[in-house]
PDB file of C-alpha atoms in Angstrom:
ATOM      1  CA  MET A   1      73.276  14.768-140.736  1.00  0.00           C
ATOM      2  CA  ALA A   2      70.007  16.929-141.920  1.00  0.00           C
ATOM      3  CA  LYS A   3      71.168  20.577-142.288  1.00  0.00           C
ATOM      4  CA  ASN A   4      69.430  23.596-141.151  1.00  0.00           C
ATOM      5  CA  MET A   5      67.207  25.117-144.108  1.00  0.00           C
ATOM      6  CA  CYS A   6      66.448  27.684-142.443  1.00  0.00           C
ATOM      7  CA  PRO A   7      68.130  31.064-144.324  1.00  0.00           C
ATOM      8  CA  GLN A   8      70.905  32.867-142.342  1.00  0.00           C
ATOM      9  CA  ASN A   9      70.135  36.014-144.380  1.00  0.00           C
ATOM     10  CA  LYS A  10      68.194  38.837-142.816  1.00  0.00           C
ATOM     11  CA  THR A  11      64.961  37.908-143.764  1.00  0.00           C
ATOM     12  CA  ILE A  12      63.402  37.828-140.222  1.00  0.00           C
ATOM     13  CA  LYS A  13      63.702  41.883-138.792  1.00  0.00           C
ATOM     14  CA  GLY A  14      61.827  44.026-136.927  1.00  0.00           C
ATOM     15  CA  LYS A  15      61.246  47.387-138.188  1.00  0.00           C
ATOM     16  CA  VAL A  16      63.827  50.240-137.232  1.00  0.00           C
ATOM     17  CA  SER A  17      63.239  53.453-137.794  1.00  0.00           C
ATOM     18  CA  VAL A  18      63.637  56.887-135.671  1.00  0.00           C
ATOM     19  CA  TYR A  19      59.584  57.510-136.150  1.00  0.00           C
ATOM     20  CA  ALA A  20      57.474  57.350-133.592  1.00  0.00           C
ATOM     21  CA  SER A  21      54.289  55.081-133.560  1.00  0.00           C
ATOM     22  CA  GLY A  22      51.647  58.505-133.786  1.00  0.00           C
ATOM     23  CA  GLU A  23      54.009  59.224-136.985  1.00  0.00           C
ATOM     24  CA  GLU A  24      54.029  55.726-139.134  1.00  0.00           C
ATOM     25  CA  SER A  25      50.672  57.029-140.427  1.00  0.00           C
ATOM     26  CA  LEU A  26      51.729  60.473-141.275  1.00  0.00           C
ATOM     27  CA  MET A  27      54.453  59.128-143.086  1.00  0.00           C
ATOM     28  CA  GLY A  28      52.625  57.232-144.926  1.00  0.00           C
ATOM     29  CA  VAL A  29      50.468  60.136-146.129  1.00  0.00           C
ATOM     30  CA  SER A  30      53.609  61.919-146.965  1.00  0.00           C
ATOM     31  CA  GLN A  31      55.390  59.683-148.810  1.00  0.00           C
ATOM     32  CA  SER A  32      52.598  58.847-151.000  1.00  0.00           C
ATOM     33  CA  ARG A  33      51.833  62.705-151.712  1.00  0.00           C
ATOM     34  CA  ARG A  34      56.193  63.335-152.338  1.00  0.00           C
ATOM     35  CA  HIS A  35      55.651  59.847-154.522  1.00  0.00           C
ATOM     36  CA  GLN A  36      53.467  61.591-157.160  1.00  0.00           C
ATOM     37  CA  LEU A  37      54.700  64.913-157.229  1.00  0.00           C
ATOM     38  CA  PHE A  38      58.328  64.033-157.845  1.00  0.00           C
ATOM     39  CA  LEU A  39      57.146  60.783-160.199  1.00  0.00           C
ATOM     40  CA  PRO A  40      58.682  62.149-163.281  1.00  0.00           C
ATOM     41  CA  LEU A  41      61.987  62.597-161.171  1.00  0.00           C
ATOM     42  CA  LEU A  42      61.463  59.111-159.634  1.00  0.00           C
ATOM     43  CA  LYS A  43      61.517  57.703-163.220  1.00  0.00           C
ATOM     44  CA  TRP A  44      64.417  59.963-164.205  1.00  0.00           C
ATOM     45  CA  PHE A  45      66.553  58.680-161.525  1.00  0.00           C
ATOM     46  CA  ALA A  46      65.507  55.081-161.637  1.00  0.00           C
ATOM     47  CA  ASN A  47      66.527  54.547-165.513  1.00  0.00           C
ATOM     48  CA  ARG A  48      69.766  56.441-165.195  1.00  0.00           C
ATOM     49  CA  GLY A  49      70.209  53.819-162.307  1.00  0.00           C
ATOM     50  CA  ILE A  50      70.610  56.226-159.794  1.00  0.00           C
ATOM     51  CA  SER A  51      70.326  54.698-156.045  1.00  0.00           C
ATOM     52  CA  PRO A  52      68.389  56.193-153.045  1.00  0.00           C
ATOM     53  CA  ASN A  53      72.068  56.007-151.083  1.00  0.00           C
ATOM     54  CA  HIS A  54      73.791  58.173-154.165  1.00  0.00           C
ATOM     55  CA  LEU A  55      70.739  60.441-153.800  1.00  0.00           C
ATOM     56  CA  THR A  56      71.511  60.230-149.681  1.00  0.00           C
ATOM     57  CA  PHE A  57      75.353  60.438-149.933  1.00  0.00           C
ATOM     58  CA  LEU A  58      74.405  63.989-151.945  1.00  0.00           C
ATOM     59  CA  SER A  59      72.528  65.236-149.853  1.00  0.00           C
ATOM     60  CA  LEU A  60      75.085  64.738-146.778  1.00  0.00           C
ATOM     61  CA  MET A  61      77.692  66.372-149.398  1.00  0.00           C
ATOM     62  CA  PHE A  62      75.371  69.553-149.300  1.00  0.00           C
ATOM     63  CA  GLY A  63      74.485  69.751-145.569  1.00  0.00           C
ATOM     64  CA  ILE A  64      78.793  69.444-144.653  1.00  0.00           C
ATOM     65  CA  VAL A  65      79.351  72.207-147.732  1.00  0.00           C
ATOM     66  CA  PHE A  66      76.669  74.244-146.098  1.00  0.00           C
ATOM     67  CA  CYS A  67      78.824  74.403-142.970  1.00  0.00           C
ATOM     68  CA  PHE A  68      81.660  75.799-144.405  1.00  0.00           C
ATOM     69  CA  LEU A  69      79.870  78.348-146.227  1.00  0.00           C
ATOM     70  CA  ILE A  70      77.779  79.534-143.389  1.00  0.00           C
ATOM     71  CA  GLY A  71      81.309  80.961-141.530  1.00  0.00           C
ATOM     72  CA  LEU A  72      82.610  83.193-144.860  1.00  0.00           C
ATOM     73  CA  GLU A  73      82.276  86.627-144.379  1.00  0.00           C
ATOM     74  CA  GLN A  74      82.117  87.131-148.912  1.00  0.00           C
ATOM     75  CA  VAL A  75      78.442  88.172-149.833  1.00  0.00           C
ATOM     76  CA  TRP A  76      77.697  85.565-151.826  1.00  0.00           C
ATOM     77  CA  ALA A  77      78.684  82.936-149.189  1.00  0.00           C
ATOM     78  CA  ALA A  78      75.128  82.770-147.020  1.00  0.00           C
ATOM     79  CA  PRO A  79      72.934  83.095-150.108  1.00  0.00           C
ATOM     80  CA  ALA A  80      75.072  80.000-151.539  1.00  0.00           C
ATOM     81  CA  ALA A  81      74.854  77.995-148.052  1.00  0.00           C
ATOM     82  CA  PHE A  82      71.201  78.371-147.651  1.00  0.00           C
ATOM     83  CA  GLY A  83      70.938  77.110-151.062  1.00  0.00           C
ATOM     84  CA  LEU A  84      73.104  74.337-150.118  1.00  0.00           C
ATOM     85  CA  LEU A  85      71.006  73.557-147.144  1.00  0.00           C
ATOM     86  CA  LEU A  86      67.872  73.489-149.179  1.00  0.00           C
ATOM     87  CA  LEU A  87      69.176  71.051-151.578  1.00  0.00           C
ATOM     88  CA  HIS A  88      70.332  69.142-148.237  1.00  0.00           C
ATOM     89  CA  VAL A  89      66.842  68.628-147.573  1.00  0.00           C
ATOM     90  CA  LEU A  90      64.953  68.135-150.602  1.00  0.00           C
ATOM     91  CA  LEU A  91      67.464  65.383-151.533  1.00  0.00           C
ATOM     92  CA  ASP A  92      66.489  63.852-148.387  1.00  0.00           C
ATOM     93  CA  GLY A  93      62.942  64.060-149.237  1.00  0.00           C
ATOM     94  CA  ILE A  94      63.587  62.026-151.929  1.00  0.00           C
ATOM     95  CA  ASP A  95      65.725  58.875-151.451  1.00  0.00           C
ATOM     96  CA  GLY A  96      62.991  57.615-149.439  1.00  0.00           C
ATOM     97  CA  PRO A  97      60.151  57.840-152.356  1.00  0.00           C
ATOM     98  CA  LEU A  98      63.317  56.520-154.901  1.00  0.00           C
ATOM     99  CA  ALA A  99      63.367  53.501-152.676  1.00  0.00           C
ATOM    100  CA  ARG A 100      59.759  52.807-152.475  1.00  0.00           C
ATOM    101  CA  TYR A 101      59.677  52.994-156.352  1.00  0.00           C
ATOM    102  CA  GLN A 102      62.315  51.043-156.820  1.00  0.00           C
ATOM    103  CA  GLY A 103      61.448  49.085-154.382  1.00  0.00           C
ATOM    104  CA  ILE A 104      64.132  48.129-152.284  1.00  0.00           C
ATOM    105  CA  ALA A 105      63.164  50.120-148.927  1.00  0.00           C
ATOM    106  CA  GLY A 106      64.292  49.092-145.725  1.00  0.00           C
ATOM    107  CA  ASN A 107      66.001  48.915-142.815  1.00  0.00           C
ATOM    108  CA  ARG A 108      69.519  49.657-144.496  1.00  0.00           C
ATOM    109  CA  GLY A 109      68.132  52.678-146.122  1.00  0.00           C
ATOM    110  CA  SER A 110      66.291  53.727-143.023  1.00  0.00           C
ATOM    111  CA  PHE A 111      69.894  53.344-140.928  1.00  0.00           C
ATOM    112  CA  THR A 112      71.951  55.673-143.494  1.00  0.00           C
ATOM    113  CA  ASP A 113      69.236  58.125-144.310  1.00  0.00           C
ATOM    114  CA  THR A 114      69.062  58.409-140.458  1.00  0.00           C
ATOM    115  CA  THR A 115      72.940  58.299-139.952  1.00  0.00           C
ATOM    116  CA  ALA A 116      73.439  60.976-142.968  1.00  0.00           C
ATOM    117  CA  ASP A 117      70.695  63.528-141.766  1.00  0.00           C
ATOM    118  CA  GLN A 118      72.286  63.359-137.923  1.00  0.00           C
ATOM    119  CA  LEU A 119      75.732  64.044-139.547  1.00  0.00           C
ATOM    120  CA  VAL A 120      74.497  67.522-140.736  1.00  0.00           C
ATOM    121  CA  VAL A 121      73.014  67.659-137.534  1.00  0.00           C
ATOM    122  CA  THR A 122      75.965  67.562-135.836  1.00  0.00           C
ATOM    123  CA  PHE A 123      78.148  69.107-138.456  1.00  0.00           C
ATOM    124  CA  SER A 124      75.386  72.171-138.625  1.00  0.00           C
ATOM    125  CA  THR A 125      75.069  72.897-135.120  1.00  0.00           C
ATOM    126  CA  ILE A 126      79.085  73.180-134.531  1.00  0.00           C
ATOM    127  CA  ALA A 127      79.402  75.585-137.365  1.00  0.00           C
ATOM    128  CA  LEU A 128      77.007  77.803-135.936  1.00  0.00           C
ATOM    129  CA  ILE A 129      78.818  77.700-132.375  1.00  0.00           C
ATOM    130  CA  HIS A 130      81.596  78.453-134.197  1.00  0.00           C
ATOM    131  CA  CYS A 131      80.244  81.407-136.357  1.00  0.00           C
ATOM    132  CA  GLY A 132      78.485  83.040-133.355  1.00  0.00           C
ATOM    133  CA  LEU A 133      75.096  82.657-134.953  1.00  0.00           C
ATOM    134  CA  VAL A 134      74.150  80.220-131.752  1.00  0.00           C
ATOM    135  CA  THR A 135      75.441  80.043-128.242  1.00  0.00           C
ATOM    136  CA  VAL A 136      77.879  77.405-127.533  1.00  0.00           C
ATOM    137  CA  ILE A 137      75.551  76.005-124.148  1.00  0.00           C
ATOM    138  CA  ALA A 138      72.355  76.259-126.722  1.00  0.00           C
ATOM    139  CA  GLY A 139      74.019  74.887-129.603  1.00  0.00           C
ATOM    140  CA  SER A 140      75.831  72.043-127.481  1.00  0.00           C
ATOM    141  CA  LEU A 141      72.696  70.871-125.441  1.00  0.00           C
ATOM    142  CA  TYR A 142      70.652  70.697-128.696  1.00  0.00           C
ATOM    143  CA  LEU A 143      73.356  68.757-130.035  1.00  0.00           C
ATOM    144  CA  PHE A 144      73.349  66.640-127.206  1.00  0.00           C
ATOM    145  CA  PHE A 145      69.616  65.859-126.791  1.00  0.00           C
ATOM    146  CA  TYR A 146      69.016  66.019-130.067  1.00  0.00           C
ATOM    147  CA  THR A 147      71.751  62.817-130.355  1.00  0.00           C
ATOM    148  CA  LEU A 148      70.181  60.745-127.695  1.00  0.00           C
ATOM    149  CA  VAL A 149      66.752  61.229-128.661  1.00  0.00           C
ATOM    150  CA  VAL A 150      68.001  59.941-132.186  1.00  0.00           C
ATOM    151  CA  VAL A 151      69.801  56.980-130.769  1.00  0.00           C
ATOM    152  CA  PHE A 152      66.733  56.168-128.017  1.00  0.00           C
ATOM    153  CA  ALA A 153      64.537  56.094-130.931  1.00  0.00           C
ATOM    154  CA  MET A 154      65.878  53.614-132.752  1.00  0.00           C
ATOM    155  CA  ILE A 155      66.482  51.421-129.769  1.00  0.00           C
ATOM    156  CA  ARG A 156      63.059  51.499-128.526  1.00  0.00           C
ATOM    157  CA  SER A 157      62.014  51.010-132.434  1.00  0.00           C
ATOM    158  CA  SER A 158      64.366  47.709-132.540  1.00  0.00           C
ATOM    159  CA  MET A 159      62.528  46.525-129.296  1.00  0.00           C
ATOM    160  CA  ALA A 160      58.913  47.226-130.535  1.00  0.00           C
ATOM    161  CA  ILE A 161      58.306  50.226-128.122  1.00  0.00           C
ATOM    162  CA  PRO A 162      58.399  52.909-130.002  1.00  0.00           C
ATOM    163  CA  TYR A 163      57.771  56.856-129.027  1.00  0.00           C
ATOM    164  CA  SER A 164      53.595  57.682-129.107  1.00  0.00           C
ATOM    165  CA  TRP A 165      55.263  61.274-130.094  1.00  0.00           C
ATOM    166  CA  LEU A 166      58.858  62.641-130.879  1.00  0.00           C
ATOM    167  CA  VAL A 167      60.236  66.007-131.800  1.00  0.00           C
ATOM    168  CA  ARG A 168      62.745  66.184-134.166  1.00  0.00           C
ATOM    169  CA  PRO A 169      63.135  69.938-134.849  1.00  0.00           C
ATOM    170  CA  ARG A 170      66.244  69.979-137.569  1.00  0.00           C
ATOM    171  CA  LEU A 171      63.899  71.449-140.101  1.00  0.00           C
ATOM    172  CA  ILE A 172      62.019  74.025-137.720  1.00  0.00           C
ATOM    173  CA  VAL A 173      66.068  74.715-136.986  1.00  0.00           C
ATOM    174  CA  TYR A 174      67.301  75.185-141.017  1.00  0.00           C
ATOM    175  CA  ALA A 175      63.896  77.466-141.691  1.00  0.00           C
ATOM    176  CA  TRP A 176      65.043  79.651-139.172  1.00  0.00           C
ATOM    177  CA  LEU A 177      68.251  80.254-140.096  1.00  0.00           C
ATOM    178  CA  PRO A 178      67.798  82.850-143.149  1.00  0.00           C
ATOM    179  CA  VAL A 179      65.117  84.832-140.431  1.00  0.00           C
ATOM    180  CA  ASP A 180      68.084  85.038-137.869  1.00  0.00           C
ATOM    181  CA  PHE A 181      70.827  85.635-140.139  1.00  0.00           C
ATOM    182  CA  TYR A 182      69.053  88.367-142.328  1.00  0.00           C
ATOM    183  CA  PHE A 183      65.503  89.578-139.956  1.00  0.00           C
ATOM    184  CA  LEU A 184      66.047  88.568-136.296  1.00  0.00           C
ATOM    185  CA  PRO A 185      69.652  87.729-134.845  1.00  0.00           C
ATOM    186  CA  GLY A 186      69.973  86.329-132.040  1.00  0.00           C
ATOM    187  CA  THR A 187      66.624  84.597-131.983  1.00  0.00           C
ATOM    188  CA  LEU A 188      67.702  81.047-133.014  1.00  0.00           C
ATOM    189  CA  SER A 189      69.246  80.068-130.023  1.00  0.00           C
ATOM    190  CA  PHE A 190      65.980  81.308-128.042  1.00  0.00           C
ATOM    191  CA  LEU A 191      64.246  78.364-130.870  1.00  0.00           C
ATOM    192  CA  LEU A 192      67.390  76.164-129.723  1.00  0.00           C
ATOM    193  CA  TRP A 193      66.063  76.607-125.940  1.00  0.00           C
ATOM    194  CA  ILE A 194      62.950  75.395-126.734  1.00  0.00           C
ATOM    195  CA  CYS A 195      64.067  72.151-128.791  1.00  0.00           C
ATOM    196  CA  ILE A 196      66.227  71.479-125.692  1.00  0.00           C
ATOM    197  CA  GLY A 197      63.397  71.440-123.076  1.00  0.00           C
ATOM    198  CA  LEU A 198      61.344  68.946-125.791  1.00  0.00           C
ATOM    199  CA  LEU A 199      64.095  67.477-126.771  1.00  0.00           C
ATOM    200  CA  GLY A 200      65.127  66.896-122.767  1.00  0.00           C
ATOM    201  CA  TRP A 201      62.040  65.520-121.796  1.00  0.00           C
ATOM    202  CA  LYS A 202      61.886  62.622-124.947  1.00  0.00           C
ATOM    203  CA  SER A 203      65.505  61.757-123.779  1.00  0.00           C
ATOM    204  CA  ILE A 204      64.392  61.247-119.989  1.00  0.00           C
ATOM    205  CA  THR A 205      61.002  59.216-120.758  1.00  0.00           C
ATOM    206  CA  GLY A 206      63.329  57.253-123.443  1.00  0.00           C
ATOM    207  CA  PHE A 207      65.757  56.225-121.187  1.00  0.00           C
ATOM    208  CA  PHE A 208      63.521  54.664-118.299  1.00  0.00           C
ATOM    209  CA  LYS A 209      61.061  53.342-120.814  1.00  0.00           C
ATOM    210  CA  ILE A 210      64.616  51.381-122.699  1.00  0.00           C
ATOM    211  CA  ARG A 211      65.711  50.516-118.914  1.00  0.00           C
ATOM    212  CA  ASP A 212      61.759  49.541-117.513  1.00  0.00           C
ATOM    213  CA  GLN A 213      62.121  46.797-120.749  1.00  0.00           C
ATOM    214  CA  ILE A 214      65.960  45.223-120.310  1.00  0.00           C
TER     215      ILE A 214
END
């Protein structure tokens, strides 16, 4: 009996990501500019055997430690927390270009990176609720709809019906944290309510689009 010579590994795969179709071209431009900006650093990482997964894990750790520091009352805690959050964002922006520089970019890396990002969003939102920087209702709804949109985005991408546009406001929320903490206390919850409205709408449209295709 002739054996089936078709490989059983993952050679035939669709692209799975959390990006909307309209963002793909912008992502290409962003990746290219980050590649040029960080090229010496990418070479340094590659020469020392540092992989994108290493950067993703380190980024995740910085994000989680931020969650523990932001609730401390010591004078040094808040600046240290915001510094770690900045490092989380920077490393999160380098692991993708490093994967492309090493020629290993793919679905596994995208899934790992997305999972790490969502873990930081989850833990940081819980920490902000615990610290009283955002209200329980605003933080909980923001976390719920943010997670739902990410899940729906990956499902739609795997079904080849990606969102036409998408809102992932985590970087805006991160950037506003020091503003709320030092200058405009109480405004972060207001920002979250705006995000909740946008994320809620994309959750609804995502649900019905998926439902119509199954």
